[in-house]
Tab-separated table of C-alpha atoms in Angstrom:
chain	number	residue	atom	x	y	z
G	1	MET	CA	23.677	9.893	-20.119
G	2	ASN	CA	20.098	11.144	-20.179
G	3	HIS	CA	18.126	10.940	-16.975
G	4	VAL	CA	14.371	10.509	-16.929
G	5	ALA	CA	12.597	13.702	-15.898
G	6	LYS	CA	10.894	13.828	-12.537
G	7	LEU	CA	7.692	15.733	-11.905
G	8	SER	CA	7.740	18.227	-9.038
G	9	LEU	CA	4.089	17.687	-8.111
G	10	PRO	CA	3.630	16.517	-4.517
G	11	LEU	CA	2.337	13.085	-3.594
G	12	THR	CA	-1.283	13.512	-2.572
G	13	ASN	CA	-2.944	12.096	0.527
G	14	LEU	CA	-6.412	11.930	2.012
G	15	ASP	CA	-5.621	14.571	4.647
G	16	THR	CA	-4.939	17.287	2.086
G	17	ALA	CA	-6.919	16.077	-0.942
G	18	GLU	CA	-10.180	17.767	-1.851
G	19	GLY	CA	-13.069	17.194	-4.231
G	20	ARG	CA	-12.520	14.783	-7.091
G	21	THR	CA	-8.953	14.003	-5.988
G	22	LYS	CA	-10.156	12.898	-2.548
G	23	GLU	CA	-12.982	10.851	-4.080
G	24	VAL	CA	-10.596	8.962	-6.372
G	25	LEU	CA	-8.015	8.437	-3.609
G	26	GLU	CA	-10.731	6.976	-1.375
G	27	ALA	CA	-11.701	4.573	-4.171
G	28	GLY	CA	-8.042	3.605	-4.561
G	29	LYS	CA	-7.680	3.040	-0.829
G	30	LYS	CA	-10.774	0.848	-0.822
G	31	SER	CA	-9.505	-1.307	-3.695
G	32	ALA	CA	-5.877	-1.585	-2.521
G	33	GLY	CA	-6.378	-1.570	1.244
G	34	GLY	CA	-4.314	1.622	1.462
G	35	ILE	CA	-2.889	4.292	-0.785
G	36	PRO	CA	0.219	3.017	-2.557
G	37	ASN	CA	2.805	5.674	-3.413
G	38	MET	CA	1.944	5.134	-7.080
G	39	TYR	CA	-1.668	6.235	-6.468
G	40	ALA	CA	-0.492	9.280	-4.493
G	41	GLY	CA	1.340	10.558	-7.560
G	42	MET	CA	-1.313	9.656	-10.111
G	43	ALA	CA	-4.017	11.407	-8.052
G	44	ASN	CA	-2.589	14.763	-9.136
G	45	ALA	CA	-4.630	14.063	-12.287
G	46	PRO	CA	-7.761	12.419	-10.839
G	47	ALA	CA	-8.979	11.244	-14.260
G	48	LEU	CA	-5.691	9.375	-14.719
G	49	LEU	CA	-5.987	7.486	-11.429
G	50	ASP	CA	-9.709	6.895	-11.948
G	51	THR	CA	-9.125	5.468	-15.431
G	52	TYR	CA	-6.330	3.258	-14.103
G	53	LEU	CA	-8.439	1.930	-11.206
G	54	HIS	CA	-11.450	1.276	-13.424
G	55	GLY	CA	-9.458	-0.578	-16.097
G	56	TYR	CA	-7.464	-2.526	-13.510
G	57	GLN	CA	-10.598	-3.676	-11.698
G	58	LEU	CA	-12.334	-4.650	-14.951
G	59	PHE	CA	-9.316	-6.675	-16.068
G	60	ARG	CA	-9.164	-8.447	-12.696
G	61	ARG	CA	-12.899	-9.119	-12.617
G	62	GLU	CA	-13.811	-9.839	-16.228
G	63	SER	CA	-10.799	-11.214	-18.049
G	64	GLY	CA	-10.727	-14.920	-18.774
G	65	PHE	CA	-7.323	-15.292	-17.127
G	66	THR	CA	-6.616	-16.914	-13.771
G	67	PRO	CA	-5.162	-14.656	-11.048
G	68	ALA	CA	-1.736	-16.218	-11.687
G	69	GLU	CA	-2.026	-15.516	-15.425
G	70	GLN	CA	-3.205	-11.955	-14.775
G	71	GLU	CA	-0.157	-11.324	-12.626
G	72	LEU	CA	2.161	-12.797	-15.232
G	73	ILE	CA	0.663	-10.464	-17.845
G	74	PHE	CA	1.027	-7.378	-15.635
G	75	LEU	CA	4.559	-8.358	-14.636
G	76	THR	CA	5.559	-8.965	-18.264
G	77	ILE	CA	4.280	-5.538	-19.313
G	78	ALA	CA	5.958	-3.788	-16.377
G	79	ARG	CA	9.224	-5.576	-17.198
G	80	ALA	CA	8.982	-4.602	-20.876
G	81	ASN	CA	8.393	-0.981	-19.844
G	82	GLU	CA	11.227	-1.161	-17.285
G	83	CYS	CA	8.974	0.049	-14.460
G	84	LYS	CA	10.864	-0.659	-11.240
G	85	TYR	CA	7.842	0.100	-9.065
G	86	CYS	CA	5.392	-2.154	-10.924
G	87	VAL	CA	7.850	-5.043	-11.313
G	88	ALA	CA	8.339	-5.005	-7.534
G	89	ALA	CA	4.619	-4.592	-6.808
G	90	HIS	CA	3.484	-7.344	-9.176
G	91	SER	CA	6.245	-9.678	-7.963
G	92	PHE	CA	4.888	-9.205	-4.432
G	93	ILE	CA	1.266	-9.704	-5.531
G	94	ALA	CA	2.260	-12.768	-7.587
G	95	GLU	CA	3.755	-14.361	-4.494
G	96	ALA	CA	1.388	-13.182	-1.757
G	97	VAL	CA	-1.976	-13.106	-3.529
G	98	SER	CA	-2.097	-14.625	-7.011
G	99	LYS	CA	0.113	-17.656	-6.320
G	100	THR	CA	1.900	-17.352	-9.643
G	101	PRO	CA	4.624	-20.024	-9.851
G	102	GLN	CA	7.838	-18.483	-8.507
G	103	GLN	CA	9.852	-19.953	-11.358
G	104	ALA	CA	7.703	-18.011	-13.829
G	105	VAL	CA	7.941	-14.797	-11.794
G	106	GLN	CA	11.733	-15.013	-11.618
G	107	ALA	CA	11.919	-15.840	-15.333
G	108	VAL	CA	10.007	-12.675	-16.192
G	109	ARG	CA	12.013	-10.530	-13.765
G	110	TYR	CA	15.372	-11.736	-15.102
G	111	ASP	CA	14.474	-12.609	-18.710
G	112	GLY	CA	14.799	-16.378	-18.400
G	113	PRO	CA	12.714	-19.235	-19.804
G	114	ILE	CA	9.390	-20.200	-18.205
G	115	GLU	CA	9.051	-23.940	-17.621
G	116	ASP	CA	5.234	-24.065	-17.833
G	117	ALA	CA	4.462	-24.129	-21.579
G	118	LYS	CA	1.101	-22.349	-21.315
G	119	LEU	CA	2.492	-19.554	-19.131
G	120	ALA	CA	5.483	-19.273	-21.468
G	121	ALA	CA	3.119	-18.776	-24.422
G	122	LEU	CA	1.180	-16.147	-22.467
G	123	ARG	CA	4.333	-14.240	-21.600
G	124	THR	CA	5.636	-14.433	-25.181
G	125	PHE	CA	2.380	-13.189	-26.686
G	126	THR	CA	2.181	-10.355	-24.150
G	127	GLN	CA	5.758	-9.358	-25.024
G	128	VAL	CA	4.886	-9.481	-28.724
G	129	MET	CA	1.832	-7.286	-28.210
G	130	VAL	CA	3.884	-4.675	-26.341
G	131	ALA	CA	6.873	-4.729	-28.707
G	132	SER	CA	4.781	-4.744	-31.903
G	133	HIS	CA	2.336	-2.091	-30.645
G	134	GLY	CA	-0.510	-4.600	-30.978
G	135	LYS	CA	0.475	-6.028	-34.361
G	136	PRO	CA	1.328	-9.721	-33.895
G	137	THR	CA	1.964	-11.905	-36.916
G	138	GLU	CA	-0.484	-14.652	-37.890
G	139	GLU	CA	2.042	-17.193	-36.595
G	140	GLN	CA	2.413	-15.439	-33.226
G	141	LEU	CA	-1.356	-15.312	-32.750
G	142	ALA	CA	-1.712	-18.958	-33.828
G	143	THR	CA	0.926	-20.022	-31.285
G	144	PHE	CA	-0.942	-18.152	-28.535
G	145	LEU	CA	-4.250	-19.765	-29.516
G	146	ALA	CA	-2.651	-23.224	-29.762
G	147	ALA	CA	-1.495	-22.860	-26.141
G	148	GLY	CA	-5.139	-22.848	-25.051
G	149	TYR	CA	-5.980	-19.162	-25.119
G	150	SER	CA	-8.752	-17.466	-27.109
G	151	GLU	CA	-9.078	-14.495	-29.407
G	152	LYS	CA	-11.002	-12.784	-26.584
G	153	ASN	CA	-7.926	-13.307	-24.382
G	154	ALA	CA	-5.844	-11.446	-26.979
G	155	LEU	CA	-8.189	-8.475	-26.615
G	156	GLU	CA	-7.984	-8.689	-22.825
G	157	ILE	CA	-4.204	-8.391	-23.051
G	158	ILE	CA	-4.782	-5.033	-24.769
G	159	LEU	CA	-6.713	-3.885	-21.685
G	160	ALA	CA	-3.844	-4.995	-19.446
G	161	ILE	CA	-1.341	-3.133	-21.642
G	162	ALA	CA	-3.465	0.028	-21.455
G	163	VAL	CA	-3.707	-0.174	-17.668
G	164	LYS	CA	-0.016	-0.896	-17.171
G	165	THR	CA	1.018	1.817	-19.619
G	166	ILE	CA	-0.857	4.333	-17.462
G	167	SER	CA	0.862	3.194	-14.269
G	168	ASN	CA	4.296	2.529	-15.788
G	169	TYR	CA	4.542	5.902	-17.523
G	170	SER	CA	3.231	7.728	-14.457
G	171	ASN	CA	5.822	5.957	-12.319
G	172	HIS	CA	8.564	6.896	-14.779
G	173	LEU	CA	7.658	10.559	-14.250
G	174	PHE	CA	7.134	10.398	-10.471
G	175	HIS	CA	9.868	7.919	-9.447
G	176	PRO	CA	7.764	6.804	-6.433
G	177	ALA	CA	9.555	5.111	-3.554
G	178	LEU	CA	8.597	1.476	-3.136
G	179	ASP	CA	5.979	0.897	-0.483
G	180	ALA	CA	7.403	-1.099	2.444
G	181	LYS	CA	5.577	-4.282	1.470
G	182	PHE	CA	7.179	-4.226	-2.010
G	183	GLU	CA	10.770	-3.534	-0.897
G	184	GLY	CA	11.686	-7.228	-0.679
G	185	HIS	CA	10.909	-7.508	-4.396
G	186	ALA	CA	12.911	-4.499	-5.611
G	187	TRP	CA	14.092	-4.795	-9.207
G	188	ALA	CA	16.145	-2.764	-11.651
G	189	PRO	CA	16.734	-3.324	-15.370
G	190	ALA	CA	20.085	-4.745	-16.414
G	191	VAL	CA	22.542	-2.095	-17.465
C-alpha cells in the first residue's frame, strides 16, 4: 500500500513568522477569525496561501451562488479530492454559518442522493467538472442550466475548483490535524 508523502516543513505561526509570511498569515487570521492548521502549513509558501485566500474571498463575495450553494460546491470538491480536512471544515461551515440543508451535506459526505433538485444538479455538475477536468458534455451543461443556473455560474465553479485544489493538495502533503471546531465533523473516505 502506498502512503501519501508528508512534508517536513513546520506549521507556521504569527510568533515566528516574518516578512511576507507574517503578512499573509495576518490576512488569513483576519478572514478566518484565527489561523486554521491548514493556513499554518500553506504559509510556508506565502504566494500559495495568498492566492488561496484571494480566490476564496472572491468566490464568496462575487459568485452568484447563495452561501448554502457555495458550501455545497466546496464540500463536493473536497469530497471528490478526498480531503479529510476540507470535508470536515466545510461540513462545519455548512452547518454553523451557511445553513446548507443537513440532508444535502450528509449526502455529499457519504455519496447519497440529494433531495433538493436544484442542489442535486449543482452537486452533479460540480462533480462532472472535477472528474472531466472541466470538459462537461453538452447534455451535462444543459441539465445544469435547466436547474436554474447560468453559464456564468459554470465559470464560477471553475474558480471554486481552483481554490479547493490549492487547499486540498496542500492538505494532502501536510496532513494537518483538524482544528478543534472541526473535530465533530471528521470524515474519511470509504476504503
